[in-house]
PDB file of C-alpha atoms and ligand atoms in Angstrom:
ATOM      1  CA  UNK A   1     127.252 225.621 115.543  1.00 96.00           C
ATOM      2  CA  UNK A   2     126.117 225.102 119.066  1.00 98.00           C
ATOM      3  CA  UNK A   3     128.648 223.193 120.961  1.00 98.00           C
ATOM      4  CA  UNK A   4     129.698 222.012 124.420  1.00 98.00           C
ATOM      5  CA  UNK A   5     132.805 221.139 125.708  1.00 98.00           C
ATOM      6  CA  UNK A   6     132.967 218.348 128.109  1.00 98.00           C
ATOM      7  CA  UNK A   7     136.193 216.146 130.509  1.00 98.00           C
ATOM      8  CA  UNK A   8     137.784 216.932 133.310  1.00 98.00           C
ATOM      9  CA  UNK A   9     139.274 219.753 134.721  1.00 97.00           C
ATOM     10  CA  UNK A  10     142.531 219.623 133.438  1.00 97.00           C
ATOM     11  CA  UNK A  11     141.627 217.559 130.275  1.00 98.00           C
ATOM     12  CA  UNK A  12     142.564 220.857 128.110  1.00 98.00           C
ATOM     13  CA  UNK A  13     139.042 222.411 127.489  1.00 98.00           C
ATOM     14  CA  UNK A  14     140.119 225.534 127.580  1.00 97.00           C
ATOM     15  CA  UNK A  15     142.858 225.413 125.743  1.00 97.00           C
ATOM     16  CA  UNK A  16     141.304 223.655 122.564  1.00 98.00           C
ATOM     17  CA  UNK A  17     138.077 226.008 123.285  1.00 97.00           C
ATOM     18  CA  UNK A  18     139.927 228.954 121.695  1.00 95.00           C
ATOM     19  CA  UNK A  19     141.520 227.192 118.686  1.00 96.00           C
ATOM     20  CA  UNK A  20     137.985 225.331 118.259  1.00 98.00           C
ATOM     21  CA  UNK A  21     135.993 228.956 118.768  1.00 98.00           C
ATOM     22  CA  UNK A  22     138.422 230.781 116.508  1.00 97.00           C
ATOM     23  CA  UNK A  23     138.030 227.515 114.000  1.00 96.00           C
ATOM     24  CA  UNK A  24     134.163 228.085 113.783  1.00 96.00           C
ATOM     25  CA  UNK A  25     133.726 231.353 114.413  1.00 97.00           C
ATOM     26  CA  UNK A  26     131.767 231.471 117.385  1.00 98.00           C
ATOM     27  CA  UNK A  27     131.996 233.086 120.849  1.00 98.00           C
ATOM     28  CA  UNK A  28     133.898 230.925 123.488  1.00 98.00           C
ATOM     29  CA  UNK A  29     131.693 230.850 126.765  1.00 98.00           C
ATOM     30  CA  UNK A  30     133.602 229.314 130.056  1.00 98.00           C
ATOM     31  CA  UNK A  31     131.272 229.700 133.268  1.00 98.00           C
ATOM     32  CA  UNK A  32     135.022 228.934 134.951  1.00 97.00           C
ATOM     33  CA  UNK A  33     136.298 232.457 133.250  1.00 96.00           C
ATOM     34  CA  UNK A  34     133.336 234.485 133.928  1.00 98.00           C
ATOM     35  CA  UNK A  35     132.936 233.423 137.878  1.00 98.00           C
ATOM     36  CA  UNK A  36     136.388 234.127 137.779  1.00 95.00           C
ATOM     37  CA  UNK A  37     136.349 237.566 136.733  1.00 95.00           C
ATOM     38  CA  UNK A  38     133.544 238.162 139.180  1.00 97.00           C
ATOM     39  CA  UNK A  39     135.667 236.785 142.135  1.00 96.00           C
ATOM     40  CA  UNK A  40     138.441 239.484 140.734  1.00 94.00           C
ATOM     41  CA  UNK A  41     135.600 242.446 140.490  1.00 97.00           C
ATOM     42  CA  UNK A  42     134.024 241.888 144.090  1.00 98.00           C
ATOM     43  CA  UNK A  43     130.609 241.622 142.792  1.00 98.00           C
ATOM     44  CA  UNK A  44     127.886 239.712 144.683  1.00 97.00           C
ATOM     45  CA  UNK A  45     127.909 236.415 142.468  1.00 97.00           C
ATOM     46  CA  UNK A  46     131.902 236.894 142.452  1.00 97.00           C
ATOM     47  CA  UNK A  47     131.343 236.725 146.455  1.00 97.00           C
ATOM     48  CA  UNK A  48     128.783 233.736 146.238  1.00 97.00           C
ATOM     49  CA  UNK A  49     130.809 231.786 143.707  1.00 98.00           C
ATOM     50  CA  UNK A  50     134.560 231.990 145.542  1.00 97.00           C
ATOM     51  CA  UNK A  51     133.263 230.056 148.916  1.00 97.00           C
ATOM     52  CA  UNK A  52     132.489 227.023 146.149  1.00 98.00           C
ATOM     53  CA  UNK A  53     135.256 227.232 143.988  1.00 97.00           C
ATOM     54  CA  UNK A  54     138.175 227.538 146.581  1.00 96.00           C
ATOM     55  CA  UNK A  55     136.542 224.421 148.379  1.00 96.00           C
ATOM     56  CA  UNK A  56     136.683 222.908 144.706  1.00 97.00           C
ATOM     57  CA  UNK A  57     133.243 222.717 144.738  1.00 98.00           C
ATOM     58  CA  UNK A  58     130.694 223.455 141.983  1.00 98.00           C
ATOM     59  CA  UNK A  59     128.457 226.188 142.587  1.00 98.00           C
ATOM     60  CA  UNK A  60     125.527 226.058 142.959  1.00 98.00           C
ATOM     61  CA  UNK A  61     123.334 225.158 139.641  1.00 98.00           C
ATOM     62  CA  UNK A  62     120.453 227.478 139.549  1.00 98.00           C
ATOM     63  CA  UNK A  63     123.303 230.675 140.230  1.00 98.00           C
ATOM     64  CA  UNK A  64     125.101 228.835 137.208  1.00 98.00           C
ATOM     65  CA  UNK A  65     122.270 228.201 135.104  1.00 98.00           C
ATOM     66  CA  UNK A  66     120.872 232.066 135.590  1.00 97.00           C
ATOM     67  CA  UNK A  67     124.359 233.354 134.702  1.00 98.00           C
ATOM     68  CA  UNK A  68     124.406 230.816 131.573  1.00 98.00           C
ATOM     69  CA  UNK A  69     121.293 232.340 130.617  1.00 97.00           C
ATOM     70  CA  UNK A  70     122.038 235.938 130.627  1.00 96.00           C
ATOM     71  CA  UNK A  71     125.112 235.521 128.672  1.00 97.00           C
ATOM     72  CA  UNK A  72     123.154 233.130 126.047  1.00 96.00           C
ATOM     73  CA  UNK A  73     120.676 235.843 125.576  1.00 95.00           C
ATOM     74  CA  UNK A  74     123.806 238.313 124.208  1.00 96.00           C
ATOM     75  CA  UNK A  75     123.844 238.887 120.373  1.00 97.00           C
ATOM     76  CA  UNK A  76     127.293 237.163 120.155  1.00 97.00           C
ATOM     77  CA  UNK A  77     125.797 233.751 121.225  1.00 97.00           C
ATOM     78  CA  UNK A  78     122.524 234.081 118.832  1.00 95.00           C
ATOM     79  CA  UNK A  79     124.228 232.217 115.811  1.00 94.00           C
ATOM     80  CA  UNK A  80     125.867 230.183 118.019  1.00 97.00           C
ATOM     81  CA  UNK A  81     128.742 229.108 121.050  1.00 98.00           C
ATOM     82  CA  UNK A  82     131.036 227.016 122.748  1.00 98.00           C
ATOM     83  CA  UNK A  83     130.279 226.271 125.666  1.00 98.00           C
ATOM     84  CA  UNK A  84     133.426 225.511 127.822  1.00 98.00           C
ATOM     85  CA  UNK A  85     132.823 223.813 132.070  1.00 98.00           C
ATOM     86  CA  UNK A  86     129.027 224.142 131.499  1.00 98.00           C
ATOM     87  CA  UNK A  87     126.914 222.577 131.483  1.00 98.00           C
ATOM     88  CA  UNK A  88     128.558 220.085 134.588  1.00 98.00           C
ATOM     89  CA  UNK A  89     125.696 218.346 136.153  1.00 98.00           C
ATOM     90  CA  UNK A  90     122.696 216.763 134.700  1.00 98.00           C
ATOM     91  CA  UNK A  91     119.932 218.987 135.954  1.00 98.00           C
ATOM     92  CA  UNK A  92     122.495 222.501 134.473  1.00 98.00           C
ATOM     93  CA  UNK A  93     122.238 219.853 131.346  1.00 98.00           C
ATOM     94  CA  UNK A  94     118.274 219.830 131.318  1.00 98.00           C
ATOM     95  CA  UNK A  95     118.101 223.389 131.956  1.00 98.00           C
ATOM     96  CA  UNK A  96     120.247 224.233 128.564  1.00 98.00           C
ATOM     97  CA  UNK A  97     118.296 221.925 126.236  1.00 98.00           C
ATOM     98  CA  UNK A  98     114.963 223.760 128.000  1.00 98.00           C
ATOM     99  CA  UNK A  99     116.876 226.804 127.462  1.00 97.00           C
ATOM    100  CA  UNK A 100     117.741 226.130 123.785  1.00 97.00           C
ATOM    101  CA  UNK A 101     114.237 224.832 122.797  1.00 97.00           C
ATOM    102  CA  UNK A 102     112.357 228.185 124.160  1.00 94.00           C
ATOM    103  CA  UNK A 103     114.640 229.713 121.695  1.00 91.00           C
ATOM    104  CA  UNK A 104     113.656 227.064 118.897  1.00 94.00           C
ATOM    105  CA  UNK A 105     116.937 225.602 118.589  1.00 96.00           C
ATOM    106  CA  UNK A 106     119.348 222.624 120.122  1.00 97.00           C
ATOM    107  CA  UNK A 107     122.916 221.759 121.031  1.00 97.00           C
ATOM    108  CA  UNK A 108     124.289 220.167 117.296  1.00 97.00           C
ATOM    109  CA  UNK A 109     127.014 218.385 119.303  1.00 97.00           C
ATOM    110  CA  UNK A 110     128.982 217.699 123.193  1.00 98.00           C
ATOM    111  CA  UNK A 111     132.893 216.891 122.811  1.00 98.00           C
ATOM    112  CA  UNK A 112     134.247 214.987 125.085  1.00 98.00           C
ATOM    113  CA  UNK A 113     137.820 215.052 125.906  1.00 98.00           C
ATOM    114  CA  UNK A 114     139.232 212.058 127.140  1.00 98.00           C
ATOM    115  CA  UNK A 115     142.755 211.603 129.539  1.00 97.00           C
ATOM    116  CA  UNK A 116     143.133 209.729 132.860  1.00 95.00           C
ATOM    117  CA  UNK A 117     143.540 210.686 135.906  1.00 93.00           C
ATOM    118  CA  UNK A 118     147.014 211.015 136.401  1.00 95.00           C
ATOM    119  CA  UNK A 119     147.653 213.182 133.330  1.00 97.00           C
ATOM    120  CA  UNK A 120     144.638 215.326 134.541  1.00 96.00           C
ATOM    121  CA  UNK A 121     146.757 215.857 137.911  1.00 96.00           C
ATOM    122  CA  UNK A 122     149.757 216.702 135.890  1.00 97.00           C
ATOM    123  CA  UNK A 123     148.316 219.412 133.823  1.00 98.00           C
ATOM    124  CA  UNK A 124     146.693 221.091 136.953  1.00 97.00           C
ATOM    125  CA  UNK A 125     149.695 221.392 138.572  1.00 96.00           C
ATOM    126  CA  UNK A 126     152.015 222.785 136.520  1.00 97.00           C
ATOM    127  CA  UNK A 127     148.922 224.371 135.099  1.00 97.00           C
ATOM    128  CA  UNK A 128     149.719 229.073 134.673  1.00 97.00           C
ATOM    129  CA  UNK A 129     147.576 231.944 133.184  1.00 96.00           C
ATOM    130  CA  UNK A 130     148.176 234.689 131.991  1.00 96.00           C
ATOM    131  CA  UNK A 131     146.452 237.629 134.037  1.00 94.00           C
ATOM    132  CA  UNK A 132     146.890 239.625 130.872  1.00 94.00           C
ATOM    133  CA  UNK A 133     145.053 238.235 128.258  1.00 94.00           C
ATOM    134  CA  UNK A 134     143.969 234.745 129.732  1.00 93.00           C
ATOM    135  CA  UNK A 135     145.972 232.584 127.859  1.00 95.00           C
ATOM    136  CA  UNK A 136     147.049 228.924 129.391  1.00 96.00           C
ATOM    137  CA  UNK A 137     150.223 227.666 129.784  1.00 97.00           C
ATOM    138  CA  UNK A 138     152.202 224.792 131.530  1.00 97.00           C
ATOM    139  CA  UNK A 139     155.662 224.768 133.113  1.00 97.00           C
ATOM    140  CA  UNK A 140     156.619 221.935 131.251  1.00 96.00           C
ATOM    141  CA  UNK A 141     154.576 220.617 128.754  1.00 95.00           C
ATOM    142  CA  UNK A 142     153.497 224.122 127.140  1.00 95.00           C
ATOM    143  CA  UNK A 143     156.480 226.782 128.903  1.00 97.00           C
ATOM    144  CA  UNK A 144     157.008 230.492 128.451  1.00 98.00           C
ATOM    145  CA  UNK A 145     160.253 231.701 126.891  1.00 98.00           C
ATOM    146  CA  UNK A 146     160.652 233.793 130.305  1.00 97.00           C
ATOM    147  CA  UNK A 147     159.740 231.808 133.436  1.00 96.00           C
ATOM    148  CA  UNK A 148     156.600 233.687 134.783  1.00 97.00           C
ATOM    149  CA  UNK A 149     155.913 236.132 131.751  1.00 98.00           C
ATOM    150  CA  UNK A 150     153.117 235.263 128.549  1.00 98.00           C
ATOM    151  CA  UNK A 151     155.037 235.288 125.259  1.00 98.00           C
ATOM    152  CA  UNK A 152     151.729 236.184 123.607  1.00 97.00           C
ATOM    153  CA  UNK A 153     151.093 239.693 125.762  1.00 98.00           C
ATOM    154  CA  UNK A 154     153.916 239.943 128.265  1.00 98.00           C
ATOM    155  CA  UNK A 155     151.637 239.541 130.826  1.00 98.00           C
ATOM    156  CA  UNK A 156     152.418 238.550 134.288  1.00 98.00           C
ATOM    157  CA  UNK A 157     151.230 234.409 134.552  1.00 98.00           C
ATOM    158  CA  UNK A 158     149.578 233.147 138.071  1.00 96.00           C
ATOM    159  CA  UNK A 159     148.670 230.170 138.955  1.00 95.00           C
ATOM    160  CA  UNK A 160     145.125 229.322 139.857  1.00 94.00           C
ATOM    161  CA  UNK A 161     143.813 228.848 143.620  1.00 90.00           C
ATOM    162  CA  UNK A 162     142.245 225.625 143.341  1.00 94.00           C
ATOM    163  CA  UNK A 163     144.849 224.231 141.390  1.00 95.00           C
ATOM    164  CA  UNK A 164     146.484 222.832 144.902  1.00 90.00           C
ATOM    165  CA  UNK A 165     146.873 219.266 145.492  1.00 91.00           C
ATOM    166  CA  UNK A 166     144.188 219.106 148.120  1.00 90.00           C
ATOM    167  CA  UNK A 167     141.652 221.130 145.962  1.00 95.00           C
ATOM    168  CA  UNK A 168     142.346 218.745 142.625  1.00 95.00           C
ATOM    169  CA  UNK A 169     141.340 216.152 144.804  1.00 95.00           C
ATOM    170  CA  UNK A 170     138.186 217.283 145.557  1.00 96.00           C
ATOM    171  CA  UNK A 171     137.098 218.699 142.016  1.00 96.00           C
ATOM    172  CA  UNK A 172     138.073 215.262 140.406  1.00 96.00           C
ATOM    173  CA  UNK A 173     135.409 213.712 142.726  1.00 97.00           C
ATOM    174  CA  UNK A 174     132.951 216.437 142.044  1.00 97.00           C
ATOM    175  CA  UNK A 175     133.799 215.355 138.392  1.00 98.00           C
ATOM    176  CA  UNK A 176     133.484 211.296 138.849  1.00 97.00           C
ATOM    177  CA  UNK A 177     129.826 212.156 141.024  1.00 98.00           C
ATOM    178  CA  UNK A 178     128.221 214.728 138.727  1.00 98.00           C
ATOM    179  CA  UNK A 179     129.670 215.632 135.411  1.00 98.00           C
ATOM    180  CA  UNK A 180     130.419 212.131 134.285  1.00 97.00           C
ATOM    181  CA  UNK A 181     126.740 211.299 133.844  1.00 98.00           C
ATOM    182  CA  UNK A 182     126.452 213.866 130.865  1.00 98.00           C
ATOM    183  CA  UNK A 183     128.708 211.272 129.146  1.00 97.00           C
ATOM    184  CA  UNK A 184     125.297 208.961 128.949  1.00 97.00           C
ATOM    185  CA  UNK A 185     123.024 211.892 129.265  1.00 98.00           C
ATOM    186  CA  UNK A 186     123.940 213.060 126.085  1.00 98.00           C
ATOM    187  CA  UNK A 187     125.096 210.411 124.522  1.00 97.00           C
ATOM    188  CA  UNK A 188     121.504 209.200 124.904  1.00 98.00           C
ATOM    189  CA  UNK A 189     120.821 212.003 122.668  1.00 97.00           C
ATOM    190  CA  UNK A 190     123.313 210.350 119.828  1.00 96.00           C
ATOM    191  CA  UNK A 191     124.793 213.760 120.390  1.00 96.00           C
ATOM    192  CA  UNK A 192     127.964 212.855 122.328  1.00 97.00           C
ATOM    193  CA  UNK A 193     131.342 212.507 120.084  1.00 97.00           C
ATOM    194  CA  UNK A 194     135.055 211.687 122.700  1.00 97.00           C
ATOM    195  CA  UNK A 195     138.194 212.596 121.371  1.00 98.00           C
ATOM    196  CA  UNK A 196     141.831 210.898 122.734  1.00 98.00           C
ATOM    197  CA  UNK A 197     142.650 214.504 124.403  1.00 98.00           C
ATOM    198  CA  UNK A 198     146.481 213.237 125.268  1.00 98.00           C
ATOM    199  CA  UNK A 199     149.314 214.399 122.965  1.00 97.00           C
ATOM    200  CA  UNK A 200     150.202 217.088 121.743  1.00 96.00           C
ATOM    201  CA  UNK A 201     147.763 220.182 121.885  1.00 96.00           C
ATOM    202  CA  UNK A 202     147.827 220.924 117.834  1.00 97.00           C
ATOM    203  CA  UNK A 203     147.171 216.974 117.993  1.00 98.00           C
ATOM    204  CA  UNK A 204     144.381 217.334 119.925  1.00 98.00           C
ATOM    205  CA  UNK A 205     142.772 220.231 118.171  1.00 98.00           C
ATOM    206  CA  UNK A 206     143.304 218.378 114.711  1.00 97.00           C
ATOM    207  CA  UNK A 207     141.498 215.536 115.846  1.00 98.00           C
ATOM    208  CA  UNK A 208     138.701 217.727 117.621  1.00 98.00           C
ATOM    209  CA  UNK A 209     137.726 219.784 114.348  1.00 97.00           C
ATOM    210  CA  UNK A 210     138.172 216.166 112.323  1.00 96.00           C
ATOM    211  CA  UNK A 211     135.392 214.614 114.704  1.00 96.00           C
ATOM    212  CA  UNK A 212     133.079 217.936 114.961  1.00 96.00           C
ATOM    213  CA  UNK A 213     133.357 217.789 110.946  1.00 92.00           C
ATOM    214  CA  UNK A 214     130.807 215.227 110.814  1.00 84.00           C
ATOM    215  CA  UNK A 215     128.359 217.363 112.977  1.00 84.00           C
ATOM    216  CA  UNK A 216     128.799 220.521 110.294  1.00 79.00           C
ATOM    217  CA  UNK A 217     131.594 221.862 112.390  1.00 77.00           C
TER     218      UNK A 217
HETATM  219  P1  ADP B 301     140.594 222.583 131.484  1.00 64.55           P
HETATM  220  O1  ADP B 301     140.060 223.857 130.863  1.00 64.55           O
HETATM  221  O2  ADP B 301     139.941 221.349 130.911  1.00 64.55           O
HETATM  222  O3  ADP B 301     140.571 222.598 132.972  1.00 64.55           O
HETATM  223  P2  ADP B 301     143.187 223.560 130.514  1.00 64.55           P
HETATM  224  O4  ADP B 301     142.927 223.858 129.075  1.00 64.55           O
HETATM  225  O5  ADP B 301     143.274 224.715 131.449  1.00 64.55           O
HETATM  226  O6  ADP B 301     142.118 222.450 131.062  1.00 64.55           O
HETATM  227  O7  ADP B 301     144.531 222.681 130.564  1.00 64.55           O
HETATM  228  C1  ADP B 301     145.088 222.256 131.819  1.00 64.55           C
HETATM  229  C2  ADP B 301     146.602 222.316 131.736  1.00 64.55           C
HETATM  230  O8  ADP B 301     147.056 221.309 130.821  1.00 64.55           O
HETATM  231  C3  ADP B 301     147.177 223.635 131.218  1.00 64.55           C
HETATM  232  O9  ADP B 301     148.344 223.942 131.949  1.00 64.55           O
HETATM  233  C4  ADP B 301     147.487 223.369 129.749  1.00 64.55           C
HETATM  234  O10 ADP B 301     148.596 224.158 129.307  1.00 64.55           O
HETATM  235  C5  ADP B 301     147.855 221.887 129.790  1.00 64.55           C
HETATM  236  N1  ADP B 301     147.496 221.185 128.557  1.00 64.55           N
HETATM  237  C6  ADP B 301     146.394 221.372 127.778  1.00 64.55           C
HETATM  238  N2  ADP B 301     146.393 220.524 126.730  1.00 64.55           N
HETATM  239  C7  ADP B 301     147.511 219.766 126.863  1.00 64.55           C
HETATM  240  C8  ADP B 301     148.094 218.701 126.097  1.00 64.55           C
HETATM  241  N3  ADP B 301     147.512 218.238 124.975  1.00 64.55           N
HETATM  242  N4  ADP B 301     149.255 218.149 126.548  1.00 64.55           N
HETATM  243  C9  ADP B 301     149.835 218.616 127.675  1.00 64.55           C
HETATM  244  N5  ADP B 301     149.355 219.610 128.433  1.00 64.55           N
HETATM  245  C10 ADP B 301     148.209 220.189 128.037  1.00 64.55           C
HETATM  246  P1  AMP B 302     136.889 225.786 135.526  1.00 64.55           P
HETATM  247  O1  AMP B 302     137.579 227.065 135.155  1.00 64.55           O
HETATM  248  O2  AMP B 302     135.965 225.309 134.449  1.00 64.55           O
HETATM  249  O3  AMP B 302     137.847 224.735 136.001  1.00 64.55           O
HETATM  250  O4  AMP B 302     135.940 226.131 136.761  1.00 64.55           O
HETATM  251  C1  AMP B 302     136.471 226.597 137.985  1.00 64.55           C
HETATM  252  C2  AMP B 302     135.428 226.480 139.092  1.00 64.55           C
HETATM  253  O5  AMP B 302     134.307 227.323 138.785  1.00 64.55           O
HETATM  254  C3  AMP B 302     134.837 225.091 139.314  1.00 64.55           C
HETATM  255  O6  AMP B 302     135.653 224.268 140.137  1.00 64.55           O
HETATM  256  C4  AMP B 302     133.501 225.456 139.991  1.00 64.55           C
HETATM  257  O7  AMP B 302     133.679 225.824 141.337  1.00 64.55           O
HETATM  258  C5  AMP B 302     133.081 226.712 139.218  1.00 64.55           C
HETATM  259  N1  AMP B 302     132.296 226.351 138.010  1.00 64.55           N
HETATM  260  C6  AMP B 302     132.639 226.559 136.699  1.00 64.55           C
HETATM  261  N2  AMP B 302     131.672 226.109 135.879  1.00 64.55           N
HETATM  262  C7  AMP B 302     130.691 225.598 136.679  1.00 64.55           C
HETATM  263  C8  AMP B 302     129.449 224.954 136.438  1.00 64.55           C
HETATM  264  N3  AMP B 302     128.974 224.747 135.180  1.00 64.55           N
HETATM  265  N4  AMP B 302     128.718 224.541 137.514  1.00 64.55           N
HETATM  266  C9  AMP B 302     129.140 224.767 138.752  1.00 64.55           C
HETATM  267  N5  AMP B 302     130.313 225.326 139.055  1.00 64.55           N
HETATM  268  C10 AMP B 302     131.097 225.746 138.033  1.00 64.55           C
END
């Protein structure tokens, strides 16, 4: 199954892309993840990417559509992928359904998860990661045993740059202005299915592999 993600940041994405990956047995792709371990390795894109992200800015789309293709083109992706924070404008969109036909295939479905604003500010805030193995937590609505330390590794948790009050700000109106069209973009393409995304995560993830049943998920 070929599937994108799609919500706000904050709306949980990553968190339901592993159960939903692990659920269909495909690789989990998050552009979000992989400029992030470039920032952390110093590389040129890492460099490129940072200036954007700290302002809460998206980067720019032909960097983020070149890096999408590369990691497409790895064996891992060739049965299929979920995609999780790309694509997040509609010209990244165009540029994976080009993308996808060169390779003679298509996107089966886009999940949208859907939570307001002020529940999207919540989760950033209290929002931790583990710098171990990259799992997500919350201070309060998904908390460690130990303040600070991943129950799942024992990893050290930090908590993300541009999850500070001013930055939020900004990447919720990068959101409204440029990701929101996909909504109609591909719902034009009867390919768009939205979830309630507030609740309980195992919630969530129950109704997200209920809904992607219908698409052969
Ligand atoms: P995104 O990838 O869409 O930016 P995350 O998956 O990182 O969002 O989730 C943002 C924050 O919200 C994290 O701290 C996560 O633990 C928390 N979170 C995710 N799903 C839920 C939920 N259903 N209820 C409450 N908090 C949640
Ligand atoms: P995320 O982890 O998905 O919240 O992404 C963190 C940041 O990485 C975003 O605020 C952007 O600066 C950048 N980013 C991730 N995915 C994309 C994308 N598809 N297009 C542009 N920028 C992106």
């Amino acid at each position: 199954m070929r599937l994108v993600l799609v919500g706000p940041p904050g709306a949980g994405k990553g968190t339901q892309a592993e159960f939903i990956a692990a659920h269909l047995a495909v690789p989990k792709i998050s552009t979000g993840d992989i400029f992030r371990s470039n920032v952390s390795q110093g590389t040129p894109l890492g460099i490129e990417a940072k200036r954007y992200m700290d302002a809460g800015e998206l980067v720019p789309d032909e960097v983020t559509i070149n890096m999408v293709r590369d990691r497409l083109a790895e064996p891992d992706a060739s049965e299929g992928f979920l995609l999780d924070g790309f694509p997040r404008t509609t010209p990244q969109a165009a540029a994976l359904d080009k993308l996808l036909a060169d390779l003679g295939t298509a996107l089966d479905v886009v999940l949208e998860l859907v939570v307001d604003d002020d529940e999207v500010i919540r989760r950033l805030s209290g929002r931790r990661t583990c710098r171990g193995c990259g799992k997500i937590w919350h201070v309060e609505f998904d908390a460690t045993t130990r303040e600070g330390i991943c129950d799942r590794c024992g990893g050290e948790l930090f908590q993300r740059d541009d999850d500070k009050p001013e930055t939020i700000a900004t990447r919720l109106r990068e959101y409204a202005e440029k990701t929101a069209p996909l909504v109609d973009y591909y719902g034009a393409q009867g390919k768009l299915v939205g979830i309630d995304a507030t609740g309980p995560v195992e919630d969530v993830t129950v109704r997200a592999i209920d809904a992607l049943r219908s698409y052969g998920g």
